[in-house]
Amino acid sequence: MARLVIVSNRVAMPRERAGRAGGLAVALRESLQQHGGLWFGWSGEVNDAPSAEPRRARQGRVDYAVLDLTTEEHKGFYLEFSNGMLWPLCHYRLGLIEFRRSAWDTYLAVNARFADQLVTQLKPDDVIWIHDYHFIPLAAELRRRGVQNRIGFFMHIPFPAPEVLAALPGHDRLVRDLCAYDLVGFQTRGDVRALTEYILHEAEGTVIGNSTEGDVRIAAFGRELRVGAFPIGIDTQDFADIAAEGANSDETQRLTESLVGRALVLGVDRLDYSKGIPQRFEAFQHLLGSRPEHRGKVTFMQVAPISRGEVAQYRKLRNELDALTGRINGKFAEFDWVPVRYLNKSFARNTLAGFYRHARVGLITPLRDGMNLVAKEYVASQNPADPGALVLSRFAGAARELKGALLVNPYDTEHIADALHRALVMPLDERRQRWESMMGVLKVNTISHWRENYLAALQAEGHPAAHDNGHDNGGLAGAAE
């Protein structure tokens, strides 16, 4: 394989990685180390002036190059457009979008600046793999600068249906830029279908081929590209080993002792409105109210570290969950039992794995999620002799693979409460059967399989087809709404 160039929103330099890298970062780094390559992206730092050139580091066969954002870029590109517009749009929360033309312009300008810096570091045979919604326009910017390399894109979050996407001013420019890639990867076939429907009905493109795996080849805006589903996995065996070890850790022992024999229902999510956490709290409250036999016998612990705390919607969510916690505990708690434990803090990976293993129920109910690796980690962490049960939102991408979960509508709190009851009383034989079916999937669809499958598909694309440079305007002029 030629040299691999990976672009992602956040890049941790080698000295910054200790104890922080998740499974995705590890998988990408392993691929870079195997093939030799460059990891390029945002440093996570914000400064008053733009970076004149990237900060660099090298470890083994991997080069790292990162750029800082200016205060204005961080606000417009990262906070207001990427997380204030694209994130709620892709998670079907249109009421939370506040479109600002200045933020859109900044989003495009940052992608152009990153392209200016990246193009000077590319070699003719490099294979470029760009990640996530922050950098949708990056391939188009590279094409304008004469880059003919194979360029792939992977969307880690959901891709919205055409009717939802069309609510975003400039949606046509965004999809046009997406078609500058040679391979666009999504988590699910539903995401592939959403883009295909947009191309057919909004862009007057055509589908020129498809496969039994759900991949399609489309022609649009003067180019041909492949669009496919590549569901991301985890390092299943490694996580299972960590969980088995974590079950005996001091933290897990403290948790076990504090529960005094009570069953644990566990939710682990970044504090985000897409995760359905308020509905989850309401469902647990309904369980206690409608099925008193569970009172005093089950504890719900929600781990939700704070992110994007500077965004108003996230502050509002935190206040809502604080109020719900107080209301449920105030209504049902006894002098020796508190039904809800709500923690706004992060835990080390091995500690969480131990908590997963001890939990009788994993409660993962996002309103919409690209994949949700927590659900997969929970399954991988279970004791094969006595596994817990997974209650999972049907709107998580993981629901397409984890058929042994109890699938729920996250908007229906009574439905979630019924599934919780069923999970808590589920016989051991059924729990084992459901767990074995899910674990079988996870052992095949690992994160290494995802990475190698995607890169093999990208390499198979060969050199890109002709591209259209007729959309150099960085603003909204000429964009069909």
One Martini backbone bead per residue (centre of mass of N, CA, C, O) as a GRO file, in nm:
protein
  481
    1MET     BB    1   0.099   0.034   0.019
    2ALA     BB    2   0.069   0.340   0.027
    3ARG     BB    3   0.070   0.617   0.168
    4LEU     BB    4  -0.093   0.735   0.459
    5VAL     BB    5  -0.357   0.984   0.497
    6ILE     BB    6  -0.484   1.140   0.788
    7VAL     BB    7  -0.794   1.312   0.866
    8SER     BB    8  -0.874   1.504   1.162
    9ASN     BB    9  -0.992   1.708   1.393
   10ARG     BB   10  -0.828   1.539   1.607
   11VAL     BB   11  -0.477   1.553   1.720
   12ALA     BB   12  -0.251   1.357   1.892
   13MET     BB   13   0.034   1.386   2.007
   14PRO     BB   14   0.250   1.164   2.130
   15ARG     BB   15   0.282   1.312   2.420
   16GLU     BB   16  -0.060   1.322   2.453
   17ARG     BB   17  -0.168   1.003   2.463
   18ALA     BB   18  -0.157   0.912   2.739
   19GLY     BB   19  -0.454   0.749   2.832
   20ARG     BB   20  -0.654   0.869   2.574
   21ALA     BB   21  -0.681   0.656   2.369
   22GLY     BB   22  -0.891   0.517   2.162
   23GLY     BB   23  -0.984   0.278   1.943
   24LEU     BB   24  -0.969   0.453   1.687
   25ALA     BB   25  -0.688   0.577   1.728
   26VAL     BB   26  -0.541   0.307   1.737
   27ALA     BB   27  -0.624   0.200   1.456
   28LEU     BB   28  -0.504   0.432   1.289
   29ARG     BB   29  -0.213   0.412   1.394
   30GLU     BB   30  -0.161   0.122   1.301
   31SER     BB   31  -0.189   0.183   1.000
   32LEU     BB   32   0.039   0.390   0.986
   33GLN     BB   33   0.264   0.202   1.093
   34GLN     BB   34   0.236  -0.012   0.867
   35HIS     BB   35   0.254   0.203   0.604
   36GLY     BB   36   0.294   0.474   0.655
   37GLY     BB   37   0.253   0.830   0.761
   38LEU     BB   38  -0.008   1.083   0.800
   39TRP     BB   39  -0.125   1.309   1.062
   40PHE     BB   40  -0.399   1.538   1.018
   41GLY     BB   41  -0.493   1.849   1.205
   42TRP     BB   42  -0.620   1.943   1.492
   43SER     BB   43  -0.482   2.031   1.808
   44GLY     BB   44  -0.700   2.193   2.014
   45GLU     BB   45  -0.600   2.478   1.966
   46VAL     BB   46  -0.623   2.835   2.062
   47ASN     BB   47  -0.559   3.135   1.874
   48ASP     BB   48  -0.523   3.452   1.750
   49ALA     BB   49  -0.343   3.323   1.531
   50PRO     BB   50  -0.258   3.170   1.263
   51SER     BB   51  -0.097   2.917   1.137
   52ALA     BB   52   0.177   2.915   0.936
   53GLU     BB   53   0.240   2.617   1.037
   54PRO     BB   54   0.280   2.315   1.125
   55ARG     BB   55   0.305   2.101   1.374
   56ARG     BB   56   0.562   1.859   1.449
   57ALA     BB   57   0.599   1.495   1.437
   58ARG     BB   58   0.773   1.177   1.525
   59GLN     BB   59   0.679   0.817   1.515
   60GLY     BB   60   0.837   0.620   1.355
   61ARG     BB   61   0.623   0.605   1.063
   62VAL     BB   62   0.491   0.871   1.195
   63ASP     BB   63   0.340   1.165   1.103
   64TYR     BB   64   0.280   1.490   1.250
   65ALA     BB   65   0.015   1.745   1.180
   66VAL     BB   66  -0.073   2.066   1.324
   67LEU     BB   67  -0.342   2.297   1.378
   68ASP     BB   68  -0.453   2.592   1.470
   69LEU     BB   69  -0.705   2.791   1.596
   70THR     BB   70  -0.885   3.051   1.595
   71THR     BB   71  -1.121   3.210   1.761
   72GLU     BB   72  -1.305   3.247   1.511
   73GLU     BB   73  -1.286   2.956   1.405
   74HIS     BB   74  -1.390   2.808   1.653
   75LYS     BB   75  -1.665   2.938   1.646
   76GLY     BB   76  -1.757   2.888   1.345
   77PHE     BB   77  -1.654   2.595   1.275
   78TYR     BB   78  -1.707   2.437   1.550
   79LEU     BB   79  -1.953   2.554   1.710
   80GLU     BB   80  -2.166   2.673   1.494
   81PHE     BB   81  -2.148   2.455   1.261
   82SER     BB   82  -2.064   2.169   1.336
   83ASN     BB   83  -2.227   2.177   1.634
   84GLY     BB   84  -2.479   2.386   1.560
   85MET     BB   85  -2.567   2.235   1.274
   86LEU     BB   86  -2.474   1.950   1.181
   87TRP     BB   87  -2.534   1.785   1.430
   88PRO     BB   88  -2.845   1.834   1.456
   89LEU     BB   89  -2.916   1.755   1.170
   90CYS     BB   90  -2.804   1.452   1.181
   91HIS     BB   91  -3.006   1.423   1.457
   92TYR     BB   92  -3.293   1.558   1.402
   93ARG     BB   93  -3.254   1.875   1.536
   94LEU     BB   94  -3.388   2.145   1.402
   95GLY     BB   95  -3.460   2.330   1.656
   96LEU     BB   96  -3.128   2.379   1.715
   97ILE     BB   97  -3.091   2.550   1.471
   98GLU     BB   98  -2.855   2.832   1.395
   99PHE     BB   99  -2.820   3.009   1.128
  100ARG     BB  100  -2.494   3.128   0.998
  101ARG     BB  101  -2.321   3.267   0.749
  102SER     BB  102  -2.050   3.309   0.894
  103ALA     BB  103  -2.009   3.011   0.973
  104TRP     BB  104  -2.009   2.893   0.691
  105ASP     BB  105  -1.766   3.057   0.588
  106THR     BB  106  -1.568   2.949   0.802
  107TYR     BB  107  -1.585   2.653   0.731
  108LEU     BB  108  -1.473   2.687   0.442
  109ALA     BB  109  -1.208   2.837   0.520
  110VAL     BB  110  -1.081   2.614   0.689
  111ASN     BB  111  -1.071   2.402   0.468
  112ALA     BB  112  -0.888   2.572   0.286
  113ARG     BB  113  -0.649   2.601   0.483
  114PHE     BB  114  -0.595   2.299   0.518
  115ALA     BB  115  -0.538   2.249   0.219
  116ASP     BB  116  -0.293   2.433   0.190
  117GLN     BB  117  -0.120   2.263   0.396
  118LEU     BB  118  -0.153   1.969   0.282
  119VAL     BB  119  -0.055   1.986  -0.020
  120THR     BB  120   0.260   2.021   0.058
  121GLN     BB  121   0.264   1.702   0.189
  122LEU     BB  122   0.213   1.553  -0.069
  123LYS     BB  123   0.205   1.257  -0.257
  124PRO     BB  124   0.120   1.103  -0.547
  125ASP     BB  125   0.052   0.806  -0.385
  126ASP     BB  126  -0.136   0.893  -0.185
  127VAL     BB  127  -0.368   0.801   0.070
  128ILE     BB  128  -0.678   0.955   0.158
  129TRP     BB  129  -0.828   0.994   0.497
  130ILE     BB  130  -1.136   1.133   0.587
  131HIS     BB  131  -1.295   1.266   0.892
  132ASP     BB  132  -1.589   1.386   0.908
  133TYR     BB  133  -1.796   1.679   0.922
  134HIS     BB  134  -1.569   1.899   0.933
  135PHE     BB  135  -1.444   1.778   0.624
  136ILE     BB  136  -1.624   1.769   0.365
  137PRO     BB  137  -1.469   1.999   0.171
  138LEU     BB  138  -1.167   1.901   0.136
  139ALA     BB  139  -1.152   1.754  -0.135
  140ALA     BB  140  -1.241   1.991  -0.313
  141GLU     BB  141  -0.999   2.166  -0.235
  142LEU     BB  142  -0.784   1.972  -0.341
  143ARG     BB  143  -0.879   1.961  -0.634
  144ARG     BB  144  -0.834   2.267  -0.692
  145ARG     BB  145  -0.510   2.199  -0.630
  146GLY     BB  146  -0.461   1.918  -0.811
  147VAL     BB  147  -0.559   1.668  -0.668
  148GLN     BB  148  -0.547   1.298  -0.768
  149ASN     BB  149  -0.591   1.137  -0.540
  150ARG     BB  150  -0.702   0.921  -0.331
  151ILE     BB  151  -1.025   0.986  -0.165
  152GLY     BB  152  -1.159   0.944   0.157
  153PHE     BB  153  -1.473   0.904   0.347
  154PHE     BB  154  -1.589   0.924   0.697
  155MET     BB  155  -1.902   0.886   0.867
  156HIS     BB  156  -1.979   0.874   1.211
  157ILE     BB  157  -2.245   0.993   1.159
  158PRO     BB  158  -2.535   1.060   1.057
  159PHE     BB  159  -2.734   1.069   0.764
  160PRO     BB  160  -2.965   1.258   0.629
  161ALA     BB  161  -3.242   1.304   0.498
  162PRO     BB  162  -3.330   1.501   0.239
  163GLU     BB  163  -3.549   1.669   0.395
  164VAL     BB  164  -3.344   1.751   0.617
  165LEU     BB  165  -3.100   1.861   0.461
  166ALA     BB  166  -3.268   2.093   0.311
  167ALA     BB  167  -3.268   2.286   0.574
  168LEU     BB  168  -2.982   2.358   0.477
  169PRO     BB  169  -2.806   2.600   0.387
  170GLY     BB  170  -2.606   2.470   0.129
  171HIS     BB  171  -2.653   2.161   0.073
  172ASP     BB  172  -2.552   2.135  -0.222
  173ARG     BB  173  -2.257   2.206  -0.168
  174LEU     BB  174  -2.200   1.975   0.028
  175VAL     BB  175  -2.261   1.740  -0.169
  176ARG     BB  176  -2.072   1.821  -0.391
  177ASP     BB  177  -1.818   1.787  -0.213
  178LEU     BB  178  -1.867   1.486  -0.145
  179CYS     BB  179  -1.824   1.406  -0.461
  180ALA     BB  180  -1.496   1.435  -0.451
  181TYR     BB  181  -1.488   1.158  -0.373
  182ASP     BB  182  -1.429   0.805  -0.408
  183LEU     BB  183  -1.509   0.732  -0.099
  184VAL     BB  184  -1.811   0.682   0.089
  185GLY     BB  185  -1.855   0.632   0.434
  186PHE     BB  186  -2.078   0.446   0.643
  187GLN     BB  187  -2.249   0.279   0.894
  188THR     BB  188  -2.513   0.246   0.711
  189ARG     BB  189  -2.756   0.181   0.477
  190GLY     BB  190  -2.932   0.425   0.547
  191ASP     BB  191  -2.716   0.635   0.474
  192VAL     BB  192  -2.680   0.554   0.182
  193ARG     BB  193  -2.975   0.603   0.103
  194ALA     BB  194  -2.985   0.906   0.166
  195LEU     BB  195  -2.777   0.998  -0.044
  196THR     BB  196  -2.902   0.865  -0.292
  197GLU     BB  197  -3.170   1.021  -0.281
  198TYR     BB  198  -3.047   1.295  -0.319
  199ILE     BB  199  -2.908   1.249  -0.590
  200LEU     BB  200  -3.170   1.175  -0.748
  201HIS     BB  201  -3.375   1.430  -0.642
  202GLU     BB  202  -3.166   1.692  -0.612
  203ALA     BB  203  -2.909   1.630  -0.834
  204GLU     BB  204  -2.966   1.449  -1.088
  205GLY     BB  205  -2.856   1.176  -1.055
  206THR     BB  206  -2.696   0.846  -1.067
  207VAL     BB  207  -2.727   0.495  -1.069
  208ILE     BB  208  -2.462   0.254  -1.190
  209GLY     BB  209  -2.442   0.071  -0.921
  210ASN     BB  210  -2.462  -0.241  -0.726
  211SER     BB  211  -2.481  -0.437  -0.425
  212THR     BB  212  -2.552  -0.680  -0.186
  213GLU     BB  213  -2.412  -0.487   0.046
  214GLY     BB  214  -2.522  -0.177  -0.041
  215ASP     BB  215  -2.354  -0.069  -0.250
  216VAL     BB  216  -2.275   0.225  -0.451
  217ARG     BB  217  -2.282   0.382  -0.775
  218ILE     BB  218  -2.228   0.721  -0.859
  219ALA     BB  219  -2.353   1.006  -1.055
  220ALA     BB  220  -2.214   1.341  -1.000
  221PHE     BB  221  -2.092   1.635  -1.091
  222GLY     BB  222  -1.892   1.477  -1.304
  223ARG     BB  223  -1.886   1.212  -1.123
  224GLU     BB  224  -1.750   0.917  -0.967
  225LEU     BB  225  -1.874   0.708  -0.692
  226ARG     BB  226  -1.851   0.543  -0.384
  227VAL     BB  227  -2.104   0.395  -0.167
  228GLY     BB  228  -2.078   0.279   0.181
  229ALA     BB  229  -2.096   0.030   0.432
  230PHE     BB  230  -1.891   0.067   0.752
  231PRO     BB  231  -1.908  -0.077   1.034
  232ILE     BB  232  -1.797  -0.008   1.333
  233GLY     BB  233  -1.575  -0.128   1.576
  234ILE     BB  234  -1.399  -0.329   1.803
  235ASP     BB  235  -1.171  -0.461   2.036
  236THR     BB  236  -1.301  -0.729   2.157
  237GLN     BB  237  -1.085  -0.897   2.311
  238ASP     BB  238  -0.953  -0.667   2.461
  239PHE     BB  239  -1.209  -0.577   2.616
  240ALA     BB  240  -1.263  -0.845   2.756
  241ASP     BB  241  -0.994  -0.849   2.913
  242ILE     BB  242  -1.031  -0.584   3.064
  243ALA     BB  243  -1.295  -0.663   3.211
  244ALA     BB  244  -1.188  -0.908   3.367
  245GLU     BB  245  -0.983  -0.734   3.520
  246GLY     BB  246  -1.180  -0.497   3.618
  247ALA     BB  247  -1.357  -0.673   3.816
  248ASN     BB  248  -1.092  -0.652   4.035
  249SER     BB  249  -1.100  -0.373   4.095
  250ASP     BB  250  -1.131  -0.125   4.319
  251GLU     BB  251  -1.370   0.021   4.184
  252THR     BB  252  -1.557  -0.225   4.145
  253GLN     BB  253  -1.564  -0.308   4.441
  254ARG     BB  254  -1.692  -0.048   4.543
  255LEU     BB  255  -1.947  -0.068   4.377
  256THR     BB  256  -2.046  -0.341   4.478
  257GLU     BB  257  -2.064  -0.266   4.780
  258SER     BB  258  -2.267  -0.021   4.742
  259LEU     BB  259  -2.512  -0.209   4.633
  260VAL     BB  260  -2.589  -0.452   4.811
  261GLY     BB  261  -2.702  -0.661   4.572
  262ARG     BB  262  -2.789  -0.481   4.359
  263ALA     BB  263  -2.896  -0.395   4.066
  264LEU     BB  264  -2.740  -0.275   3.759
  265VAL     BB  265  -2.799   0.020   3.578
  266LEU     BB  266  -2.623   0.126   3.275
  267GLY     BB  267  -2.502   0.449   3.168
  268VAL     BB  268  -2.299   0.566   2.878
  269ASP     BB  269  -2.228   0.914   2.807
  270ARG     BB  270  -2.220   1.182   2.644
  271LEU     BB  271  -2.323   1.503   2.698
  272ASP     BB  272  -2.614   1.473   2.494
  273TYR     BB  273  -2.912   1.524   2.315
  274SER     BB  274  -2.882   1.247   2.137
  275LYS     BB  275  -2.896   1.024   2.391
  276GLY     BB  276  -3.166   1.019   2.570
  277ILE     BB  277  -3.150   1.078   2.886
  278PRO     BB  278  -3.418   1.192   2.989
  279GLN     BB  279  -3.589   0.949   2.893
  280ARG     BB  280  -3.440   0.747   3.072
  281PHE     BB  281  -3.522   0.867   3.342
  282GLU     BB  282  -3.825   0.844   3.296
  283ALA     BB  283  -3.827   0.535   3.267
  284PHE     BB  284  -3.724   0.469   3.550
  285GLN     BB  285  -3.952   0.607   3.696
  286HIS     BB  286  -4.174   0.426   3.575
  287LEU     BB  287  -4.074   0.162   3.687
  288LEU     BB  288  -4.107   0.236   3.990
  289GLY     BB  289  -4.413   0.317   3.968
  290SER     BB  290  -4.526   0.037   3.819
  291ARG     BB  291  -4.285  -0.150   3.973
  292PRO     BB  292  -4.234  -0.199   4.304
  293GLU     BB  293  -4.039  -0.456   4.307
  294HIS     BB  294  -3.775  -0.263   4.236
  295ARG     BB  295  -3.764  -0.134   4.494
  296GLY     BB  296  -3.445  -0.149   4.640
  297LYS     BB  297  -3.313  -0.350   4.384
  298VAL     BB  298  -3.228  -0.094   4.203
  299THR     BB  299  -2.966   0.077   4.014
  300PHE     BB  300  -2.907   0.388   3.852
  301MET     BB  301  -2.623   0.459   3.638
  302GLN     BB  302  -2.501   0.776   3.512
  303VAL     BB  303  -2.259   0.843   3.270
  304ALA     BB  304  -2.180   1.211   3.196
  305PRO     BB  305  -1.967   1.372   3.044
  306ILE     BB  306  -1.866   1.682   2.973
  307SER     BB  307  -1.953   1.868   2.672
  308ARG     BB  308  -1.979   2.159   2.531
  309GLY     BB  309  -2.037   2.376   2.774
  310GLU     BB  310  -2.063   2.649   2.588
  311VAL     BB  311  -2.333   2.538   2.503
  312ALA     BB  312  -2.657   2.602   2.569
  313GLN     BB  313  -2.791   2.316   2.530
  314TYR     BB  314  -2.600   2.177   2.741
  315ARG     BB  315  -2.678   2.338   2.989
  316LYS     BB  316  -2.977   2.262   2.980
  317LEU     BB  317  -2.940   1.956   3.008
  318ARG     BB  318  -2.803   1.956   3.280
  319ASN     BB  319  -3.037   2.086   3.437
  320GLU     BB  320  -3.245   1.866   3.372
  321LEU     BB  321  -3.091   1.626   3.508
  322ASP     BB  322  -3.073   1.741   3.787
  323ALA     BB  323  -3.382   1.754   3.830
  324LEU     BB  324  -3.446   1.453   3.782
  325THR     BB  325  -3.275   1.335   4.003
  326GLY     BB  326  -3.416   1.480   4.238
  327ARG     BB  327  -3.704   1.374   4.184
  328ILE     BB  328  -3.655   1.068   4.201
  329ASN     BB  329  -3.512   1.059   4.475
  330GLY     BB  330  -3.733   1.211   4.635
  331LYS     BB  331  -3.961   0.990   4.578
  332PHE     BB  332  -3.788   0.690   4.627
  333ALA     BB  333  -3.606   0.717   4.846
  334GLU     BB  334  -3.412   0.582   5.103
  335PHE     BB  335  -3.203   0.561   5.373
  336ASP     BB  336  -3.061   0.291   5.197
  337TRP     BB  337  -3.160   0.430   4.906
  338VAL     BB  338  -3.048   0.532   4.574
  339PRO     BB  339  -3.163   0.513   4.253
  340VAL     BB  340  -2.976   0.762   4.148
  341ARG     BB  341  -2.669   0.793   3.959
  342TYR     BB  342  -2.501   1.102   3.875
  343LEU     BB  343  -2.213   1.144   3.649
  344ASN     BB  344  -1.980   1.420   3.566
  345LYS     BB  345  -1.756   1.191   3.459
  346SER     BB  346  -1.461   1.032   3.402
  347PHE     BB  347  -1.325   0.713   3.298
  348ALA     BB  348  -1.139   0.469   3.273
  349ARG     BB  349  -1.143   0.208   3.066
  350ASN     BB  350  -1.109  -0.022   3.283
  351THR     BB  351  -1.329   0.078   3.471
  352LEU     BB  352  -1.569   0.064   3.277
  353ALA     BB  353  -1.541  -0.237   3.213
  354GLY     BB  354  -1.609  -0.327   3.502
  355PHE     BB  355  -1.890  -0.199   3.509
  356TYR     BB  356  -2.014  -0.350   3.276
  357ARG     BB  357  -1.979  -0.639   3.396
  358HIS     BB  358  -2.169  -0.575   3.652
  359ALA     BB  359  -2.405  -0.509   3.480
  360ARG     BB  360  -2.726  -0.620   3.421
  361VAL     BB  361  -2.776  -0.340   3.258
  362GLY     BB  362  -2.773  -0.192   2.941
  363LEU     BB  363  -2.845   0.164   2.877
  364ILE     BB  364  -2.905   0.243   2.525
  365THR     BB  365  -3.090   0.556   2.414
  366PRO     BB  366  -3.068   0.698   2.148
  367LEU     BB  367  -3.222   0.901   1.917
  368ARG     BB  368  -2.938   0.920   1.755
  369ASP     BB  369  -2.686   0.704   1.589
  370GLY     BB  370  -2.439   0.592   1.408
  371MET     BB  371  -2.362   0.358   1.638
  372ASN     BB  372  -2.240   0.284   1.929
  373LEU     BB  373  -1.981   0.157   2.125
  374VAL     BB  374  -2.095   0.102   2.406
  375ALA     BB  375  -2.269  -0.139   2.332
  376LYS     BB  376  -2.026  -0.317   2.247
  377GLU     BB  377  -1.868  -0.300   2.513
  378TYR     BB  378  -2.077  -0.428   2.691
  379VAL     BB  379  -2.082  -0.703   2.555
  380ALA     BB  380  -1.768  -0.765   2.573
  381SER     BB  381  -1.770  -0.750   2.907
  382GLN     BB  382  -1.907  -1.005   2.961
  383ASN     BB  383  -1.996  -1.281   3.136
  384PRO     BB  384  -2.051  -1.582   2.992
  385ALA     BB  385  -2.197  -1.717   3.250
  386ASP     BB  386  -2.328  -1.400   3.333
  387PRO     BB  387  -2.493  -1.209   3.149
  388GLY     BB  388  -2.617  -0.932   3.044
  389ALA     BB  389  -2.850  -0.686   2.935
  390LEU     BB  390  -2.959  -0.515   2.636
  391VAL     BB  391  -3.073  -0.179   2.597
  392LEU     BB  392  -3.172  -0.058   2.267
  393SER     BB  393  -3.179   0.159   2.028
  394ARG     BB  394  -3.310   0.162   1.704
  395PHE     BB  395  -3.130   0.446   1.635
  396ALA     BB  396  -2.883   0.278   1.639
  397GLY     BB  397  -2.648   0.137   1.448
  398ALA     BB  398  -2.606  -0.121   1.633
  399ALA     BB  399  -2.893  -0.252   1.583
  400ARG     BB  400  -2.810  -0.400   1.309
  401GLU     BB  401  -2.622  -0.615   1.484
  402LEU     BB  402  -2.774  -0.628   1.780
  403LYS     BB  403  -3.021  -0.862   1.797
  404GLY     BB  404  -3.002  -0.941   2.120
  405ALA     BB  405  -3.139  -0.700   2.188
  406LEU     BB  406  -3.351  -0.467   2.339
  407LEU     BB  407  -3.557  -0.296   2.140
  408VAL     BB  408  -3.620   0.062   2.131
  409ASN     BB  409  -3.811   0.348   2.178
  410PRO     BB  410  -3.677   0.647   2.300
  411TYR     BB  411  -3.968   0.806   2.313
  412ASP     BB  412  -4.076   0.551   2.485
  413THR     BB  413  -4.083   0.520   2.819
  414GLU     BB  414  -4.261   0.268   2.863
  415HIS     BB  415  -4.102   0.081   2.682
  416ILE     BB  416  -3.839   0.097   2.840
  417ALA     BB  417  -3.954  -0.004   3.109
  418ASP     BB  418  -4.034  -0.283   3.003
  419ALA     BB  419  -3.744  -0.365   2.917
  420LEU     BB  420  -3.620  -0.344   3.194
  421HIS     BB  421  -3.787  -0.558   3.327
  422ARG     BB  422  -3.708  -0.788   3.138
  423ALA     BB  423  -3.402  -0.772   3.196
  424LEU     BB  424  -3.418  -0.819   3.514
  425VAL     BB  425  -3.591  -1.114   3.463
  426MET     BB  426  -3.406  -1.263   3.290
  427PRO     BB  427  -3.301  -1.550   3.205
  428LEU     BB  428  -3.005  -1.702   3.167
  429ASP     BB  429  -3.045  -1.847   2.896
  430GLU     BB  430  -3.131  -1.591   2.738
  431ARG     BB  431  -2.883  -1.422   2.793
  432ARG     BB  432  -2.681  -1.610   2.658
  433GLN     BB  433  -2.805  -1.622   2.377
  434ARG     BB  434  -2.792  -1.318   2.316
  435TRP     BB  435  -2.489  -1.277   2.367
  436GLU     BB  436  -2.373  -1.481   2.160
  437SER     BB  437  -2.486  -1.340   1.908
  438MET     BB  438  -2.335  -1.068   1.953
  439MET     BB  439  -2.043  -1.171   1.988
  440GLY     BB  440  -2.016  -1.295   1.708
  441VAL     BB  441  -2.019  -1.024   1.561
  442LEU     BB  442  -1.780  -0.880   1.713
  443LYS     BB  443  -1.557  -1.089   1.622
  444VAL     BB  444  -1.579  -0.998   1.320
  445ASN     BB  445  -1.655  -0.677   1.365
  446THR     BB  446  -1.392  -0.518   1.388
  447ILE     BB  447  -1.182  -0.252   1.373
  448SER     BB  448  -0.983  -0.389   1.180
  449HIS     BB  449  -1.189  -0.473   0.969
  450TRP     BB  450  -1.286  -0.191   0.902
  451ARG     BB  451  -1.020  -0.066   0.812
  452GLU     BB  452  -0.938  -0.277   0.588
  453ASN     BB  453  -1.200  -0.261   0.425
  454TYR     BB  454  -1.186   0.035   0.350
  455LEU     BB  455  -0.897   0.049   0.224
  456ALA     BB  456  -0.950  -0.160   0.005
  457ALA     BB  457  -1.176   0.004  -0.133
  458LEU     BB  458  -1.008   0.256  -0.194
  459GLN     BB  459  -0.788   0.121  -0.367
  460ALA     BB  460  -0.994   0.002  -0.583
  461GLU     BB  461  -1.068   0.287  -0.720
  462GLY     BB  462  -0.833   0.435  -0.799
  463HIS     BB  463  -0.852   0.681  -1.003
  464PRO     BB  464  -1.006   0.958  -1.044
  465ALA     BB  465  -1.241   1.117  -1.177
  466ALA     BB  466  -1.369   1.360  -1.312
  467HIS     BB  467  -1.391   1.704  -1.216
  468ASP     BB  468  -1.568   1.978  -1.073
  469ASN     BB  469  -1.481   2.346  -1.070
  470GLY     BB  470  -1.780   2.512  -1.059
  471HIS     BB  471  -1.745   2.587  -0.710
  472ASP     BB  472  -1.564   2.839  -0.578
  473ASN     BB  473  -1.770   2.961  -0.411
  474GLY     BB  474  -1.779   3.021  -0.057
  475GLY     BB  475  -2.068   3.081  -0.060
  476LEU     BB  476  -2.428   3.107  -0.143
  477ALA     BB  477  -2.405   3.165  -0.422
  478GLY     BB  478  -2.624   2.968  -0.620
  479ALA     BB  479  -2.780   2.827  -0.406
  480ALA     BB  480  -3.003   2.582  -0.362
  481GLU     BB  481  -3.277   2.553  -0.130
   0.00000   0.00000   0.00000
